[in-house]
Structures are given as structure tokens and as C-alpha cells.
Short mmCIF file of C-alpha atoms in Angstrom, two decimals:
data_model
loop_
_atom_site.label_atom_id
_atom_site.label_comp_id
_atom_site.label_asym_id
_atom_site.label_seq_id
_atom_site.Cartn_x
_atom_site.Cartn_y
_atom_site.Cartn_z
CA MET A 29 -12.27 24.84 -7.07
CA PRO A 30 -8.61 25.48 -5.39
CA GLY A 31 -6.27 22.90 -6.63
CA PRO A 32 -2.34 22.05 -7.16
CA ALA A 33 -0.37 24.58 -9.38
CA ALA A 34 1.43 22.84 -12.13
CA GLY A 35 5.11 21.87 -11.21
CA THR A 36 4.75 22.10 -7.50
CA ALA A 37 7.65 21.24 -5.42
CA HIS A 38 9.81 18.73 -7.19
CA ALA A 39 12.87 20.66 -7.85
CA ALA A 40 14.32 20.81 -4.42
CA THR A 41 11.99 17.69 -3.28
CA THR A 42 13.98 15.93 -0.14
CA THR A 43 10.49 13.34 0.48
CA ASP A 44 10.66 9.90 -1.05
CA VAL A 45 7.01 9.22 -0.69
CA VAL A 46 4.12 11.06 0.38
CA CYS A 47 1.29 8.94 1.84
CA LEU A 48 -2.08 10.42 2.17
CA GLY A 49 -5.36 9.03 3.96
CA GLU A 50 -7.05 8.38 7.11
CA SER A 51 -5.01 6.84 10.17
CA MET A 52 -7.24 5.94 13.16
CA VAL A 53 -6.66 4.33 16.94
CA THR A 54 -7.04 0.76 16.83
CA PHE A 55 -7.90 -1.20 20.21
CA LEU A 56 -6.51 -4.80 19.92
CA PRO A 57 -8.13 -7.55 22.17
CA SER A 58 -6.07 -8.81 25.00
CA GLN A 59 -7.50 -12.36 24.26
CA PRO A 60 -9.32 -14.22 21.45
CA GLY A 61 -13.13 -14.00 21.54
CA ARG A 62 -15.82 -12.00 20.43
CA LEU A 63 -16.02 -8.18 21.01
CA ALA A 64 -18.75 -9.16 23.54
CA ASP A 65 -16.34 -11.33 25.57
CA VAL A 66 -12.95 -9.24 25.34
CA PRO A 67 -12.37 -7.81 29.18
CA SER A 68 -9.63 -5.29 27.78
CA PHE A 69 -7.83 -3.85 24.87
CA GLY A 70 -4.55 -2.28 23.90
CA ARG A 71 -4.12 0.77 21.99
CA GLY A 72 -2.42 1.06 18.71
CA ILE A 73 -2.71 2.74 15.47
CA GLY A 74 -4.03 1.54 12.05
CA GLY A 75 -4.65 3.16 8.36
CA ALA A 76 -3.35 1.96 5.33
CA GLU A 77 -1.42 4.86 4.25
CA SER A 78 0.08 5.88 7.48
CA ASN A 79 0.94 2.04 7.76
CA VAL A 80 3.15 2.26 4.36
CA ALA A 81 4.45 5.72 5.62
CA CYS A 82 5.70 4.27 8.91
CA ALA A 83 7.07 1.01 7.05
CA LEU A 84 9.15 3.09 4.54
CA ALA A 85 10.58 5.28 7.17
CA ALA A 86 11.52 2.23 9.37
CA ALA A 87 13.48 0.77 6.39
CA GLY A 88 15.38 4.20 5.95
CA HIS A 89 13.23 6.14 3.43
CA ARG A 90 12.04 9.55 3.78
CA ALA A 91 8.35 9.36 4.21
CA ALA A 92 5.56 11.95 5.25
CA TRP A 93 2.18 11.31 5.91
CA VAL A 94 -0.64 13.81 5.22
CA GLY A 95 -3.91 13.18 7.01
CA ARG A 96 -6.66 15.18 9.15
CA VAL A 97 -7.04 13.98 12.74
CA GLY A 98 -9.41 15.68 15.63
CA ALA A 99 -7.99 18.30 18.09
CA ASP A 100 -8.31 15.44 20.49
CA GLY A 101 -6.20 12.92 22.66
CA PHE A 102 -6.50 10.36 20.12
CA GLY A 103 -5.14 12.66 17.26
CA ASP A 104 -2.38 13.56 19.63
CA HIS A 105 -1.59 9.80 19.94
CA LEU A 106 -1.56 9.28 16.24
CA VAL A 107 0.50 12.26 15.25
CA GLU A 108 3.21 11.18 17.87
CA THR A 109 3.24 7.56 17.44
CA ILE A 110 3.27 7.94 13.54
CA ALA A 111 6.15 10.60 14.00
CA GLY A 112 8.00 8.31 16.22
CA TYR A 113 8.66 5.88 13.07
CA GLY A 114 10.26 8.90 11.64
CA VAL A 115 7.59 9.99 9.55
CA ASP A 116 7.35 13.59 8.83
CA THR A 117 3.97 14.73 9.88
CA SER A 118 3.94 18.42 9.51
CA ALA A 119 1.64 18.54 7.14
CA VAL A 120 -1.04 16.77 9.28
CA ARG A 121 -4.20 19.15 9.89
CA ARG A 122 -6.27 18.92 12.96
CA ASP A 123 -10.01 19.71 13.05
CA PRO A 124 -11.45 21.34 16.10
CA GLY A 125 -15.11 20.03 15.27
CA ARG A 126 -14.62 16.36 14.27
CA PRO A 127 -13.23 13.69 16.13
CA THR A 128 -10.28 11.45 15.29
CA GLY A 129 -11.44 7.69 14.07
CA ILE A 130 -11.05 4.80 16.20
CA TYR A 131 -12.10 1.09 15.78
CA PHE A 132 -12.11 -2.21 17.43
CA ARG A 133 -11.06 -5.20 16.32
CA THR A 134 -11.28 -9.13 17.37
CA ALA A 135 -7.80 -11.21 17.25
CA THR A 136 -9.30 -13.45 14.50
CA ASP A 137 -8.03 -13.52 10.83
CA ARG A 138 -9.79 -10.97 8.71
CA GLY A 139 -10.79 -13.28 6.48
CA ALA A 140 -12.21 -15.44 8.87
CA GLY A 141 -15.99 -15.75 9.61
CA ALA A 142 -15.91 -14.86 13.22
CA HIS A 143 -13.97 -11.80 12.79
CA GLU A 144 -15.44 -8.67 13.77
CA VAL A 145 -14.42 -5.02 13.31
CA ALA A 146 -16.29 -1.94 14.86
CA TYR A 147 -15.48 1.45 13.20
CA TYR A 148 -16.60 4.52 14.82
CA ARG A 149 -15.28 6.79 11.99
CA ALA A 150 -18.55 8.32 10.63
CA GLY A 151 -18.34 12.07 10.42
CA SER A 152 -14.58 11.82 11.64
CA ALA A 153 -11.89 14.44 10.95
CA ALA A 154 -10.37 12.67 8.03
CA SER A 155 -13.64 12.30 6.27
CA ALA A 156 -13.62 16.08 5.77
CA MET A 157 -10.31 16.01 3.47
CA SER A 158 -11.36 17.95 0.56
CA PRO A 159 -9.86 19.62 -2.57
CA SER A 160 -9.96 22.74 -1.13
CA ASN A 161 -8.25 21.92 2.40
CA VAL A 162 -5.31 19.79 1.80
CA PRO A 163 -1.92 21.42 1.66
CA TYR A 164 -0.88 20.43 -2.04
CA GLY A 165 2.55 21.80 -1.86
CA GLU A 166 3.29 18.98 0.69
CA VAL A 167 1.01 16.59 -1.05
CA PHE A 168 3.25 16.60 -4.19
CA ALA A 169 6.69 16.88 -2.57
CA GLY A 170 7.86 13.77 -3.11
CA ARG A 171 9.06 11.16 -5.60
CA ILE A 172 5.94 9.03 -5.31
CA LEU A 173 2.53 9.86 -3.91
CA HIS A 174 0.69 6.67 -2.23
CA LEU A 175 -3.01 6.69 -2.21
CA SER A 176 -5.56 4.09 -1.53
CA GLY A 177 -9.10 3.29 -2.17
CA ILE A 178 -10.11 3.30 1.30
CA THR A 179 -10.00 7.58 1.18
CA ALA A 180 -12.23 7.35 -1.61
CA ALA A 181 -14.91 5.56 0.51
CA LEU A 182 -14.83 7.94 3.36
CA SER A 183 -16.80 11.00 1.73
CA GLY A 184 -17.76 12.69 -1.68
CA ASP A 185 -15.29 15.21 -0.73
CA CYS A 186 -12.58 12.50 -0.13
CA LEU A 187 -13.60 10.98 -3.47
CA ALA A 188 -13.34 14.35 -5.13
CA LEU A 189 -9.74 14.86 -3.46
CA LEU A 190 -8.47 11.58 -4.87
CA ARG A 191 -9.71 12.57 -8.61
CA GLU A 192 -8.19 15.88 -8.57
CA LEU A 193 -4.65 14.17 -7.12
CA THR A 194 -4.68 11.54 -9.80
CA ALA A 195 -5.73 14.04 -12.87
CA GLU A 196 -3.03 14.04 -15.33
CA ARG A 197 -0.87 17.40 -14.84
CA PRO A 198 2.68 18.67 -15.29
CA GLY A 199 4.56 17.99 -12.57
CA ARG A 200 2.74 15.28 -10.97
CA PRO A 201 4.50 12.70 -8.99
CA LEU A 202 4.37 9.14 -9.59
CA VAL A 203 1.06 8.14 -8.11
CA SER A 204 0.78 4.69 -6.44
CA PHE A 205 -2.57 3.43 -5.66
CA ASP A 206 -3.50 0.57 -3.53
CA VAL A 207 -7.30 -0.57 -4.22
CA ASN A 208 -7.78 -1.57 -0.91
CA HIS A 209 -11.35 -2.51 -1.52
CA ARG A 210 -13.35 -2.54 1.79
CA PRO A 211 -16.91 -3.88 1.18
CA HIS A 212 -18.39 -2.55 4.38
CA LEU A 213 -17.24 0.99 3.40
CA TRP A 214 -18.82 0.70 -0.08
CA ARG A 215 -22.62 -0.48 1.39
CA GLY A 216 -24.78 1.59 -0.89
CA GLY A 217 -21.86 3.01 -3.09
CA ASP A 218 -20.20 2.36 -6.18
CA ALA A 219 -17.00 0.44 -5.77
CA SER A 220 -16.36 0.88 -9.48
CA VAL A 221 -14.90 4.27 -8.89
CA LEU A 222 -12.04 2.32 -7.66
CA LEU A 223 -11.37 1.08 -11.25
CA GLU A 224 -11.48 4.84 -12.38
CA LEU A 225 -8.69 5.88 -9.97
CA ALA A 226 -6.66 3.09 -10.56
CA ARG A 227 -6.69 3.77 -14.19
CA ARG A 228 -5.66 7.40 -13.61
CA SER A 229 -2.63 6.01 -11.37
CA ASP A 230 1.14 4.90 -12.58
CA LEU A 231 1.37 2.05 -10.09
CA VAL A 232 -1.29 -0.02 -9.09
CA PHE A 233 -1.57 -2.66 -6.18
CA VAL A 234 -4.95 -4.97 -6.23
CA GLY A 235 -5.75 -8.31 -5.08
CA GLU A 236 -7.11 -11.04 -7.41
CA ASP A 237 -9.99 -11.44 -4.69
CA GLU A 238 -10.79 -7.65 -4.25
CA ALA A 239 -10.97 -7.39 -8.20
CA GLU A 240 -13.44 -10.01 -8.39
CA GLU A 241 -15.67 -8.75 -5.42
CA ALA A 242 -15.27 -4.91 -6.76
CA TRP A 243 -15.49 -5.21 -10.16
CA GLY A 244 -16.56 -8.71 -11.26
CA ILE A 245 -13.24 -9.29 -12.88
CA GLU A 246 -11.37 -12.94 -12.24
CA GLY A 247 -7.84 -13.47 -12.93
CA ALA A 248 -4.67 -11.27 -13.74
CA GLU A 249 -4.86 -11.07 -17.12
CA ALA A 250 -8.46 -9.87 -17.22
CA ILE A 251 -7.58 -7.39 -14.67
CA ARG A 252 -4.99 -6.12 -16.57
CA ALA A 253 -6.93 -5.93 -19.58
CA ALA A 254 -9.43 -3.55 -17.35
CA LEU A 255 -6.51 -1.67 -16.42
CA PRO A 256 -4.12 -1.00 -19.37
CA GLU A 257 -3.12 2.50 -18.61
CA PRO A 258 -0.89 1.95 -15.30
CA SER A 259 2.75 1.53 -16.11
CA VAL A 260 3.04 -1.08 -13.36
CA LEU A 261 0.23 -3.24 -12.24
CA VAL A 262 0.79 -5.40 -9.22
CA VAL A 263 -1.82 -8.23 -8.82
CA LYS A 264 -1.63 -9.91 -5.51
CA ARG A 265 -2.59 -13.60 -5.40
CA GLY A 266 -2.60 -14.62 -1.99
CA SER A 267 -0.83 -17.90 -1.37
CA ALA A 268 0.19 -18.00 -5.19
CA GLY A 269 2.24 -15.04 -5.07
CA ALA A 270 2.13 -11.84 -7.26
CA THR A 271 1.97 -11.08 -10.77
CA VAL A 272 3.46 -7.81 -12.19
CA PHE A 273 2.47 -6.38 -15.74
CA SER A 274 4.88 -3.85 -16.38
CA GLY A 275 5.24 -1.42 -19.64
CA LEU A 276 6.32 1.78 -20.80
CA ARG A 277 3.20 3.88 -21.26
CA PRO A 278 3.41 6.32 -24.23
CA GLY A 279 2.98 9.83 -23.23
CA PRO A 280 3.80 10.34 -19.71
CA ARG A 281 0.90 11.74 -17.47
CA SER A 282 3.27 14.10 -15.82
CA SER A 283 6.18 16.24 -16.96
CA ASN A 284 8.03 14.95 -13.94
CA ALA A 285 7.72 11.68 -11.79
CA GLY A 286 9.68 12.89 -8.97
CA GLY A 287 12.67 11.28 -9.51
CA ALA A 288 11.22 7.61 -8.97
CA GLU A 289 11.93 4.78 -11.29
CA SER A 290 9.57 4.98 -14.51
CA GLY A 291 9.70 3.70 -17.95
CA PRO A 292 12.00 0.83 -19.16
CA ALA A 293 13.20 0.59 -15.37
CA LEU A 294 9.98 -0.64 -14.41
CA ARG A 295 10.00 -3.20 -17.03
CA SER A 296 13.38 -4.69 -15.85
CA THR A 297 13.37 -8.40 -14.83
CA GLU A 298 17.09 -8.99 -14.54
CA GLY A 299 18.17 -10.60 -11.32
CA GLY A 300 17.09 -13.96 -12.32
CA GLY A 301 14.51 -16.64 -11.78
CA ALA A 302 11.12 -15.46 -11.85
CA GLU A 303 8.83 -16.64 -14.51
CA SER A 304 8.46 -13.49 -16.95
CA ALA A 305 7.48 -13.32 -20.78
CA PRO A 306 6.31 -10.18 -22.84
CA ALA A 307 2.65 -9.96 -23.72
CA SER A 308 0.78 -7.48 -25.87
CA ARG A 309 -1.64 -5.21 -23.73
CA SER A 310 -5.24 -4.45 -24.69
CA THR A 311 -5.72 -0.79 -25.77
CA GLU A 312 -9.75 -1.17 -25.60
CA GLY A 313 -11.21 1.41 -23.32
CA GLY A 314 -7.65 2.97 -22.55
CA GLY A 315 -6.42 4.29 -25.76
CA VAL A 316 -2.74 3.27 -24.51
CA GLY A 317 -1.51 1.67 -27.64
CA ASN A 318 0.20 -1.60 -28.05
CA ALA A 319 3.35 -1.23 -25.83
CA PRO A 320 4.03 -4.68 -25.05
CA ASP A 321 4.02 -5.89 -21.01
CA THR A 322 6.93 -7.74 -19.51
CA VAL A 323 4.95 -10.09 -17.03
CA THR A 324 6.71 -11.38 -13.93
CA HIS A 325 5.43 -13.67 -11.61
CA VAL A 326 7.05 -14.04 -7.87
CA PRO A 327 5.72 -17.13 -5.76
CA ALA A 328 5.03 -16.17 -2.21
CA LEU A 329 6.74 -17.36 0.99
CA HIS A 330 5.69 -20.04 3.71
CA VAL A 331 5.13 -18.07 6.80
CA ASP A 332 4.06 -19.20 10.12
CA VAL A 333 1.23 -16.19 10.53
CA VAL A 334 0.63 -14.87 13.90
CA ALA A 335 -1.77 -12.37 12.65
CA ALA A 336 -3.21 -11.70 8.93
CA VAL A 337 -3.59 -7.96 9.30
CA GLY A 338 -1.50 -5.21 7.74
CA ALA A 339 0.14 -7.48 5.33
CA GLY A 340 -0.84 -5.76 2.17
CA ASP A 341 0.40 -2.30 3.40
CA ALA A 342 3.69 -3.82 4.21
CA PHE A 343 3.77 -5.45 0.72
CA ALA A 344 3.28 -2.22 -0.60
CA ALA A 345 5.86 -0.72 1.30
CA GLY A 346 8.56 -3.32 0.40
CA PHE A 347 7.57 -2.96 -3.31
CA LEU A 348 7.93 0.89 -3.18
CA SER A 349 11.52 0.65 -1.22
CA ALA A 350 12.84 -1.41 -3.63
CA THR A 351 11.28 0.46 -6.52
CA LEU A 352 12.89 3.78 -5.18
CA ARG A 353 16.04 1.95 -5.19
CA GLY A 354 16.05 1.09 -8.82
CA LEU A 355 15.84 -2.96 -8.32
CA PRO A 356 14.87 -5.53 -10.78
CA VAL A 357 10.88 -6.14 -10.77
CA ARG A 358 11.57 -9.57 -9.35
CA ASP A 359 13.37 -8.39 -6.36
CA ARG A 360 10.48 -5.58 -5.96
CA VAL A 361 8.03 -8.21 -5.50
CA ARG A 362 10.38 -10.33 -3.10
CA HIS A 363 10.80 -7.36 -1.04
CA GLY A 364 7.38 -6.67 -0.80
CA HIS A 365 6.93 -10.39 0.33
CA LEU A 366 9.54 -10.14 3.12
CA MET A 367 8.09 -6.66 4.68
CA ALA A 368 4.65 -8.45 4.38
CA ALA A 369 6.32 -11.74 6.00
CA ALA A 370 7.49 -9.33 8.77
CA VAL A 371 4.18 -8.17 9.89
CA LEU A 372 2.23 -11.45 9.57
CA THR A 373 4.75 -12.88 11.89
CA VAL A 374 3.79 -10.20 14.67
CA PRO A 375 0.13 -9.19 16.40
CA GLY A 376 -0.31 -6.07 15.32
CA ASP A 377 -0.10 -3.80 11.78
CA LEU A 378 3.53 -2.52 12.30
CA THR A 379 6.75 -3.91 12.93
CA GLU A 380 10.43 -3.49 12.66
CA PRO A 381 11.46 -4.68 9.31
CA PRO A 382 14.42 -6.61 8.39
CA ALA A 383 17.59 -4.82 8.24
CA ARG A 384 18.47 -3.84 4.36
CA ASP A 385 21.09 -5.99 3.95
CA HIS A 386 19.36 -9.26 5.39
CA ALA A 387 16.53 -8.34 3.24
CA ASP A 388 18.60 -7.89 0.13
CA ARG A 389 20.30 -11.39 0.85
CA LEU A 390 17.12 -13.26 1.37
CA ALA A 391 15.71 -11.54 -1.91
CA ALA A 392 19.04 -12.61 -3.86
CA LEU A 393 18.17 -16.43 -3.20
CA ASP A 394 17.95 -18.88 -6.28
CA ASP A 395 14.36 -19.90 -6.94
CA GLY A 396 15.03 -23.26 -5.20
CA ALA A 397 16.19 -21.51 -1.85
CA TRP A 398 13.36 -18.87 -2.08
CA GLY A 399 10.81 -21.58 -2.64
CA ARG A 400 11.97 -23.64 0.55
CA LEU A 401 12.44 -20.55 2.81
CA ARG A 402 10.18 -20.59 5.93
CA LEU A 403 9.72 -17.34 8.08
CA GLY A 404 8.42 -17.55 11.56
CA PRO A 405 8.23 -15.08 14.66
CA GLY A 406 11.38 -13.25 15.52
CA TRP A 407 12.72 -14.03 11.86
CA THR A 408 13.81 -10.37 11.01
CA ALA A 409 16.16 -10.41 14.03
CA ALA A 410 17.79 -13.57 12.78
CA ASP A 411 20.35 -11.87 10.37
CA ARG A 412 22.00 -15.09 9.16
CA ALA A 413 23.59 -15.77 5.99
CA PRO A 414 21.53 -17.25 3.28
CA GLU A 415 22.78 -20.70 3.54
CA GLU A 416 21.82 -20.57 7.05
CA VAL A 417 18.25 -19.44 6.59
CA ARG A 418 15.63 -22.18 7.82
CA THR A 419 14.02 -23.79 4.74
CA SER A 420 11.45 -26.70 4.72
#
């Protein structure tokens, strides 16, 4: 089976983050209501990994998206739109025999009972990604490789590809993995493979709700016990915020983490205020050793939500952006919350992020001001000093 060569493409890397996965054309309703009743739709793009790439590029990082689209108009639209955000799309492959995936959704919150999504992605070009047809030189060319569990659900070949990319080897970049459990994609499948992939990664994002649904694991501490291997585990807890478990893993999985922050830097909590404490890590099932964790909890923001879509991808982008900049763990989480708030206050999956100095000022607020901060539509353009920020 073809695979990446050891030490591939790190010495002269010019890319901060490479994101690999499926992107689709999404059709957004012109008004609320059932899909059966919506008279027209606007066209956009959607895809967890391409969303992260677009957000990172918009925030000033060098981001690339690797995927596979059809040789059709929808594929043209995806590649042109993603490139328009400043993302390098040169490694995207076109498949003349398979279509680009599309989907339609209603305007309601994804968690609401009335929410509808109609996917037309079976047999898509992206589902044909495999260990034999991805450009490994480009995939491993960044400081960070960002993947998600959605790709693993698309096909057996896609799952084999993620296993290949998360395998330990010299020259592997830091692997970031967002579990992104989507129940409808795993009907008849075994979502436990997401746990396997997460354990092979360096930085993992997972929601408490999806860990319970996919694996039957409840609570942040129990999730860490099931995932002792990643150096950094980010457990998203909805309105309660996020908890980060960070600890130095003895024995790197790669000889080169691509220049991204690793080891003790990932454990830093300086910068004040967030709840943090050392904790012992279980070695059962992982063989990782008794390296202590630093546990950091950062409360969520108060946000006037317009549409609850794309927030998880934006959070990952904000956290990765701050990681690339070497910021303390608390500030990495706060930048994740701020990037998510930018998307939550617009109708679609993507938006212009706040200016870096604006986000830095908000992330530096003391705990009291952070807790009172309330963000609504248009806040990213309201570049004001911290004392002028609207609080409740």
C-alpha cells in the first residue's frame, strides 16, 4: 500500500496547518420552515476541515486544504470559494467519475428537534479518498495536520486513510483531530473507531455530548481516562465552557512535530485566571506513563446566537491559531471561544474573524470582565478597548 515517506517535507515547510477532508456545497434556506416548505435556497460551502482552513487563513495563517471534488460546477465553486479565503487548494484532486457532495439544511439550530439536513454525498468524490490517492508530500507539509472523524465515516478507504495519517512515524507533523461525531453517518457503523483515531493523535477536540453518544463515556475526567495518549485533550462542555488536559507525553510519536508548539509549551497556563490544577493521568490501556496533567477550565462566553452552525470548527481554528502563536492554554481556549462567537453571530458556517489585536485584548480580560462579556451580531467589527466592551 503506498504511503508517506519518513521525514516528508518538513525542513522547508511554508504551511502552518494542512486540513484534509470533505467539503460540500451547502444550500441555506431563504426563510425558516420545513425543507418541504422553503421556496428557495442560497448557495454556500460547508465542511469541517475546509471551514477550519478558511478561518485560519482569514486569521492570517498559512493554511492549505486537501480534498477531492468532482469535475463539475459544484467542485469549481468549492475550490474557488475556499481559495478566495486565502487557502492553498493546489493539492485538491478532481474526480471525473464522482460528483461533488451537496446538502440542504433548515434554518433551525442543529440540536433542535425540527432541524432537517438532507445530504447528497453517497458516492461523492471525497468518499473515494484513500491511502493510494492522496498527495502525501502536501498532506505532511505543514506544522499541523488537522483531521476530523467525519472523514472516517465516509467510506472504508477514508477510514484506512485516517489510520495511515495518524500512524506513528518519523517526520509526522503534530496531528490535530476533531472527533466530530455525526450519528447519521455512523448508522450501521462502529463509532468506536473515532476513539482509536483520537488516541493516535497529538491534539484532540471532543464534546462531552458526543463522547457520551459515541462511546458511552460521561464527564471530562472519564474522557481523559479513555484518551490518555494525546498531549492535549480539549473537552468542549457547551455553555459550561471547555476543559483542557495538557501533559508532556513521554516519547514523541514523530521525530518532527512540524514546528508547532509541543511538550511543556502545551502545558503552559500562565496568563492568569483560568482554573488549573495538576492531575494524575491513568496509564491503563495506553502505556503512556504517569506524566501529570495540567487541567485548565475556561468558561464560555455569553453570545446572542444567530445560527448554531460551524461553531465547533471555528473553536478549533481559534485554538489552533493561538497554539501556532505559542499562547498560554487559557488564551488558546479563549481564542477558540471568540472565533466560535464570530460564527455564532452570523447565519452561515464562515465569517470574517475579529482582528487579531481585538481578539488579543478580549482574551486578556480578567476573569470578571470575561464572565460579563456579551457578544452579538456585528461584534467583530466593533474594535473597542476592553473597558468599552459590552458586558451584562
